[in-house]
Short mmCIF file of N, CA and C in Angstrom, two decimals:
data_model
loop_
_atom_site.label_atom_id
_atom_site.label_comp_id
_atom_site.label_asym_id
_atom_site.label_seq_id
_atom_site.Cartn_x
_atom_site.Cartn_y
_atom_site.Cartn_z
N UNK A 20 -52.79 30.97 15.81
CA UNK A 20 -51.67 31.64 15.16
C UNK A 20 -50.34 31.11 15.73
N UNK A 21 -50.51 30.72 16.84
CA UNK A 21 -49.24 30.12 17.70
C UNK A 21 -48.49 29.14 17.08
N UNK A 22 -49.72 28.24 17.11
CA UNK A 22 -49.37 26.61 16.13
C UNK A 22 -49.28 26.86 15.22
N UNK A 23 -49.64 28.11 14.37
CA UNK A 23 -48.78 27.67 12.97
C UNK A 23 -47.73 28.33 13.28
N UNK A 24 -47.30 29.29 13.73
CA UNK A 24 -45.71 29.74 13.92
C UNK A 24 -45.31 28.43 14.29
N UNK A 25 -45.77 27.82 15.36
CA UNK A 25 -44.70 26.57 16.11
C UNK A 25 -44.17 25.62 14.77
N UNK A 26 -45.28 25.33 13.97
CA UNK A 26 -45.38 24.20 12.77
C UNK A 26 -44.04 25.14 11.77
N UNK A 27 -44.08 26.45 11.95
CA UNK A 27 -43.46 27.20 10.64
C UNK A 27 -41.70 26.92 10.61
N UNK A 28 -41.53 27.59 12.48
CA UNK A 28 -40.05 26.91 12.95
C UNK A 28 -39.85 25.41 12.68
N UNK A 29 -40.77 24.37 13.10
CA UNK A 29 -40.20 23.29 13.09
C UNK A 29 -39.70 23.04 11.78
N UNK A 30 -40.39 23.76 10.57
CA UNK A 30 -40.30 23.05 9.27
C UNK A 30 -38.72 23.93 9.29
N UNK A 31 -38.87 24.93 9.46
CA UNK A 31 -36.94 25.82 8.98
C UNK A 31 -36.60 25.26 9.93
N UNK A 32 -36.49 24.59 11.12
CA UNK A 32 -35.62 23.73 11.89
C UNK A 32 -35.09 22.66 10.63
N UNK A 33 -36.46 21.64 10.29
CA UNK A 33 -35.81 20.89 9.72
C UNK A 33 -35.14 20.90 8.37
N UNK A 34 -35.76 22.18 7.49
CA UNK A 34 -34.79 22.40 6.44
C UNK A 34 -33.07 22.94 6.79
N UNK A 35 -33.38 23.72 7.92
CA UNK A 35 -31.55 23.81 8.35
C UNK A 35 -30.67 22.73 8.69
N UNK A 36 -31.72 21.81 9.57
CA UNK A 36 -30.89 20.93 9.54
C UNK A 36 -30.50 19.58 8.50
N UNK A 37 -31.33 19.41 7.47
CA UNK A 37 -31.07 19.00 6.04
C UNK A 37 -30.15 19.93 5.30
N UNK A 38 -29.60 20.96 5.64
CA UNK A 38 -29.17 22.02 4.68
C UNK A 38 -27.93 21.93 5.18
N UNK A 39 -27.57 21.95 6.67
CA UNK A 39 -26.25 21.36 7.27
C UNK A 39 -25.79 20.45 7.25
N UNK A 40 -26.70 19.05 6.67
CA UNK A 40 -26.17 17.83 6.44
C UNK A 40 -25.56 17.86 5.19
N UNK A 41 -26.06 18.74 4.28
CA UNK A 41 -25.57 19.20 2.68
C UNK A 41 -24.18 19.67 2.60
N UNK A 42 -24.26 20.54 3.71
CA UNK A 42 -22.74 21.08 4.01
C UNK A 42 -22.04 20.58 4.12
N UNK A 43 -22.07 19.77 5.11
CA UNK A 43 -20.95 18.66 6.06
C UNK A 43 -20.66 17.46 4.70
N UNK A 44 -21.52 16.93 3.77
CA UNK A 44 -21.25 15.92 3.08
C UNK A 44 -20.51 16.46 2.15
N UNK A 45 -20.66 18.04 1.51
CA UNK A 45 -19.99 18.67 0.30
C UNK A 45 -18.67 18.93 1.52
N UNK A 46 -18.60 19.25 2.46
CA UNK A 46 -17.27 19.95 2.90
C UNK A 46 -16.27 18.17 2.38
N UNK A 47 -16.85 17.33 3.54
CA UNK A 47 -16.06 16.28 3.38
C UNK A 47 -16.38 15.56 1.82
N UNK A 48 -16.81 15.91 0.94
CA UNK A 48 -15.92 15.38 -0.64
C UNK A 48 -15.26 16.22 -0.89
N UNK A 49 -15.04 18.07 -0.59
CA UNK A 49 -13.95 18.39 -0.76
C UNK A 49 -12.66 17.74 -0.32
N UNK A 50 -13.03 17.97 0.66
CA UNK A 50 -11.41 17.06 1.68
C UNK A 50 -11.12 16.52 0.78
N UNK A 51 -11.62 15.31 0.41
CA UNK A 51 -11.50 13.96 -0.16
C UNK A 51 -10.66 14.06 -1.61
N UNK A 52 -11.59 15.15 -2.23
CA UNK A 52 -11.04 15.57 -3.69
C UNK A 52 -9.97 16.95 -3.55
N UNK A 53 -9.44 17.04 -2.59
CA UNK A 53 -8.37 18.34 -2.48
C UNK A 53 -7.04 17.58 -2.61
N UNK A 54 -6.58 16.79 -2.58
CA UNK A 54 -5.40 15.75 -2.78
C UNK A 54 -5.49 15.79 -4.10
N UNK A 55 -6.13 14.90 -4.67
CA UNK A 55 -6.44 15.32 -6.37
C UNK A 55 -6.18 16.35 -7.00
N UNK A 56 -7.37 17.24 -6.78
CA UNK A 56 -6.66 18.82 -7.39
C UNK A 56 -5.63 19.17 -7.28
N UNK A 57 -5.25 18.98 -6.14
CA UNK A 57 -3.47 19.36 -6.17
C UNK A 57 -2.53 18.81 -7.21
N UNK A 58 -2.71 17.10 -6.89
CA UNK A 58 -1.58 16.61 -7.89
C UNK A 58 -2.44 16.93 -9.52
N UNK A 59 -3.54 16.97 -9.76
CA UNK A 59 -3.50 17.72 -11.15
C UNK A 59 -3.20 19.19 -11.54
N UNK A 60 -2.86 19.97 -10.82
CA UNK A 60 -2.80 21.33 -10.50
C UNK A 60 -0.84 20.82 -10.96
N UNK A 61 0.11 20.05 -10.34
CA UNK A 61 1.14 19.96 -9.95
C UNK A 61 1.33 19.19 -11.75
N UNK A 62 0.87 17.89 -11.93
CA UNK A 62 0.42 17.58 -13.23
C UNK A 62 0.63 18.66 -14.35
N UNK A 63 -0.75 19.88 -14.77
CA UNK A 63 -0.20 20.63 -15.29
C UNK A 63 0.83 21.45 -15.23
N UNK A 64 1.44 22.09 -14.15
CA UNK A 64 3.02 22.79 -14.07
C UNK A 64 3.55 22.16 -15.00
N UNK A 65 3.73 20.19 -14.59
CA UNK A 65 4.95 20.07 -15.44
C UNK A 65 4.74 19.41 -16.87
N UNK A 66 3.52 20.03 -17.12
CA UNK A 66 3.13 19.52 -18.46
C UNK A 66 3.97 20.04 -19.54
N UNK A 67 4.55 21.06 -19.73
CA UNK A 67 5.19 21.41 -20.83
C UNK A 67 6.34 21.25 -21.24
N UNK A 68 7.18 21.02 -19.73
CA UNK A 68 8.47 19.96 -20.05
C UNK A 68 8.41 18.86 -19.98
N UNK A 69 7.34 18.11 -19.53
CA UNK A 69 7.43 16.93 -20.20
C UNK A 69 7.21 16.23 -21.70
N UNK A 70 5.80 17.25 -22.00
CA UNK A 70 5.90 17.52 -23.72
C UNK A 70 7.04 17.83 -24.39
N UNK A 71 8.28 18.53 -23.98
CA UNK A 71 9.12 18.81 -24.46
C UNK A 71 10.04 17.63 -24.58
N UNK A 72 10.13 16.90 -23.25
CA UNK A 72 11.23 15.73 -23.36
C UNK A 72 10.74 14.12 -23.99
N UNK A 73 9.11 14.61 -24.00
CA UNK A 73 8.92 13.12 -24.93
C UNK A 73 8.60 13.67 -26.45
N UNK A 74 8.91 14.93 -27.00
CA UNK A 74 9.39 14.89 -28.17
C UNK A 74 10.81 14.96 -28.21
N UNK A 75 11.42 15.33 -27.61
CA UNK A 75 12.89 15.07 -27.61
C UNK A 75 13.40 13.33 -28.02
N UNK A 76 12.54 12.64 -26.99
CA UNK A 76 12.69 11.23 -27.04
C UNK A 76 11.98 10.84 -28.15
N UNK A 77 11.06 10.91 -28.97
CA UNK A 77 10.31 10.78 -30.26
C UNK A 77 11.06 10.89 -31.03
N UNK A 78 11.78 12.31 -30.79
CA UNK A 78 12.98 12.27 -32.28
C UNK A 78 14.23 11.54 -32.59
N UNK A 79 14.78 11.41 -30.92
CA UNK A 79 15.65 10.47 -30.71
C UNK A 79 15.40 8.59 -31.30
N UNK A 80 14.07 8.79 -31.13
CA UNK A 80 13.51 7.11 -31.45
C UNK A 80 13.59 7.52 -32.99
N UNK A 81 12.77 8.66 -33.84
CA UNK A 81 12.76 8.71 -35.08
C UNK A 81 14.81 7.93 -35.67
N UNK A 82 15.17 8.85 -35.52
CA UNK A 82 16.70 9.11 -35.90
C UNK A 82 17.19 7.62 -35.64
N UNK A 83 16.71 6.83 -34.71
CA UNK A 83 17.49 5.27 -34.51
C UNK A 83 18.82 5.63 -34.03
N UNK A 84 19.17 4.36 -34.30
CA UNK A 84 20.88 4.27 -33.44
C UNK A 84 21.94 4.45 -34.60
N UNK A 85 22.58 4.96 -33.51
CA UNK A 85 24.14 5.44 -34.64
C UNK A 85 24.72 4.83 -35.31
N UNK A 86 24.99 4.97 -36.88
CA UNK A 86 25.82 3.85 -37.48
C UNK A 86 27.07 3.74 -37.07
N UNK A 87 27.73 2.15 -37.12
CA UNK A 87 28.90 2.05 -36.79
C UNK A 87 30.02 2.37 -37.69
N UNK A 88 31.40 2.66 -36.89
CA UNK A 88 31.83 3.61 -37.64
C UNK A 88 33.48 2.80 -37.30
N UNK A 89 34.14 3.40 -38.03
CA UNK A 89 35.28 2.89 -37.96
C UNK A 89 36.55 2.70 -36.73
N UNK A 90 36.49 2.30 -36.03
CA UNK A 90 37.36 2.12 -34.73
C UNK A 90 38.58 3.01 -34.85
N UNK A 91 39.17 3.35 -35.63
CA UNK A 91 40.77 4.23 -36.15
C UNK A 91 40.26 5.81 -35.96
N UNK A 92 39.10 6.04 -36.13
CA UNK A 92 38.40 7.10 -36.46
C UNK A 92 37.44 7.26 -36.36
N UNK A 93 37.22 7.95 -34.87
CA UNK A 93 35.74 8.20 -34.14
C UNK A 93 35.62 9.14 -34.34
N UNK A 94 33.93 9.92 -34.54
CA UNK A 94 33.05 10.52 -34.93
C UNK A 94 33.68 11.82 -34.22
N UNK A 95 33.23 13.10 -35.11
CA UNK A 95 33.74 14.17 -34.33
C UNK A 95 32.85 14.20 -33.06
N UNK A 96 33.63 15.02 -32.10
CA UNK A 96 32.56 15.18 -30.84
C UNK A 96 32.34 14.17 -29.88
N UNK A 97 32.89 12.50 -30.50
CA UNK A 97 32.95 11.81 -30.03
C UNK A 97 33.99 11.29 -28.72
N UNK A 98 33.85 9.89 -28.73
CA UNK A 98 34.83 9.84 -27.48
C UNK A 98 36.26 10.14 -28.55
N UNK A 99 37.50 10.44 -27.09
CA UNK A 99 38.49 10.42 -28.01
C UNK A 99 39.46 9.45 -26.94
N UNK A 100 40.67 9.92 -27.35
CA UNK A 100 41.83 9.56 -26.76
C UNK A 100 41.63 9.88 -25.28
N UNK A 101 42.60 8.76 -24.31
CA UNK A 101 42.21 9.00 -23.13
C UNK A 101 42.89 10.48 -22.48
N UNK A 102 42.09 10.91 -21.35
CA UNK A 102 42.05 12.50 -21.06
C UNK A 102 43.66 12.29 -20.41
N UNK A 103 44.61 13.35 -20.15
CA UNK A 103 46.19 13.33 -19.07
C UNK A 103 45.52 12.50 -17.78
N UNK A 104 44.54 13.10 -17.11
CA UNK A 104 44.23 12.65 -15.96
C UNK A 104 43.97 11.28 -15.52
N UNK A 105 43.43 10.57 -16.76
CA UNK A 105 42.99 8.69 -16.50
C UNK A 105 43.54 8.14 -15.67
N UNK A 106 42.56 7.51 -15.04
CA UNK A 106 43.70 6.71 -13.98
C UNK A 106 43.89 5.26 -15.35
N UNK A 107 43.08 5.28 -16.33
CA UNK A 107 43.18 3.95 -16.83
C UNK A 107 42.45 2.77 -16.75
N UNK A 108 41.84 2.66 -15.66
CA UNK A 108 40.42 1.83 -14.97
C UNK A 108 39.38 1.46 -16.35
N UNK A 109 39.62 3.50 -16.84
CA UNK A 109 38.30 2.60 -17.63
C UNK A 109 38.82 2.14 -19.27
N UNK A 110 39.63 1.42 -19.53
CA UNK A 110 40.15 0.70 -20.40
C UNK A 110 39.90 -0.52 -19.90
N UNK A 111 39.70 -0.50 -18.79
CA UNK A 111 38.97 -2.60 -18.28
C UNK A 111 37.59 -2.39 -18.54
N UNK A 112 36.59 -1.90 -18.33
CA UNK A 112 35.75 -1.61 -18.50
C UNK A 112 34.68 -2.04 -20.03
N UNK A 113 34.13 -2.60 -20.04
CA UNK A 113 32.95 -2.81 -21.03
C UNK A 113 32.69 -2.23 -21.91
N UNK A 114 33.20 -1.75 -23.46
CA UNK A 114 32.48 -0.56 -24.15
C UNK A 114 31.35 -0.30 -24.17
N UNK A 115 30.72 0.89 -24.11
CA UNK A 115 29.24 1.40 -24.05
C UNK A 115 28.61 0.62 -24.92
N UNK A 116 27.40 0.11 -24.68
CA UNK A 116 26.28 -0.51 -25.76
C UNK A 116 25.58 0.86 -26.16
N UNK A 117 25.34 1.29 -27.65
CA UNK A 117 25.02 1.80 -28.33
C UNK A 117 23.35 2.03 -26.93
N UNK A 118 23.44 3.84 -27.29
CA UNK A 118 21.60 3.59 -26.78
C UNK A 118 20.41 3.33 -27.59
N UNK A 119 19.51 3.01 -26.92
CA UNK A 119 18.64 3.00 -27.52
C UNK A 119 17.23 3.31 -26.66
N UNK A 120 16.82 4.17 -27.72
CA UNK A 120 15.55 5.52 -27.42
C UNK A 120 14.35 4.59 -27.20
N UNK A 121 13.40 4.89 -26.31
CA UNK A 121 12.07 3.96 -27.06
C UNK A 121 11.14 4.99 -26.00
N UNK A 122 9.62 4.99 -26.51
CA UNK A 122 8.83 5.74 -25.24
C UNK A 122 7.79 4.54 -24.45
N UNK A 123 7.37 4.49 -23.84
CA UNK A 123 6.46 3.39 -23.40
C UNK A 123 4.60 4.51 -23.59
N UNK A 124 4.81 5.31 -23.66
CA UNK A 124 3.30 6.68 -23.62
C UNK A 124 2.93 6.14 -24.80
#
């Protein structure tokens, strides 16, 4: 009766210690995959403003670039006359190149 108790421990010896090696290998792929989860966790947060700003930019690409318009008479809302404050600088300055929208997604 001895020897089989002795035989009974050894075997739950060695299933515990197969069962702790289970542990230790699942603990460390957590580790491994806890960086991940995070930045997909962080990922979704900013999923919905980014959906928001690449339809923003979609529509902006739909719509194209602004037609040109008459130099005497810029667009309401547009640029205007220079502000009291100018130092004037930016009359040397380069006129803006028209933008242009595009998405790379």
């Amino acid at each position: 009766e001895i020897a089989t108790l002795q035989e009974q421990l050894m075997t739950s010896e060695a299933t515990v210690h197969s069962l702790q090696a289970a542990v230790h290998q699942r603990d460390k792929l957590i580790r491994q995959l806890q960086p991940r989860a995070e930045l997909l966790q962080d990922i979704c947060r900013r999923r919905p403003p980014l959906a928001g700003l690449l339809a923003a930019l979609a529509e902006a690409e739909r719509l194209g670039p602004v037609p040109a318009s008459d130099p005497g008479h810029p667009p309401p809302g547009g640029p205007g006359p220079p502000l009291a404050n100018s130092t004037g600088e930016e009359a040397d300055r380069d006129p803006l190149q028209p933008a242009v929208f595009g998405t790379t997604v």
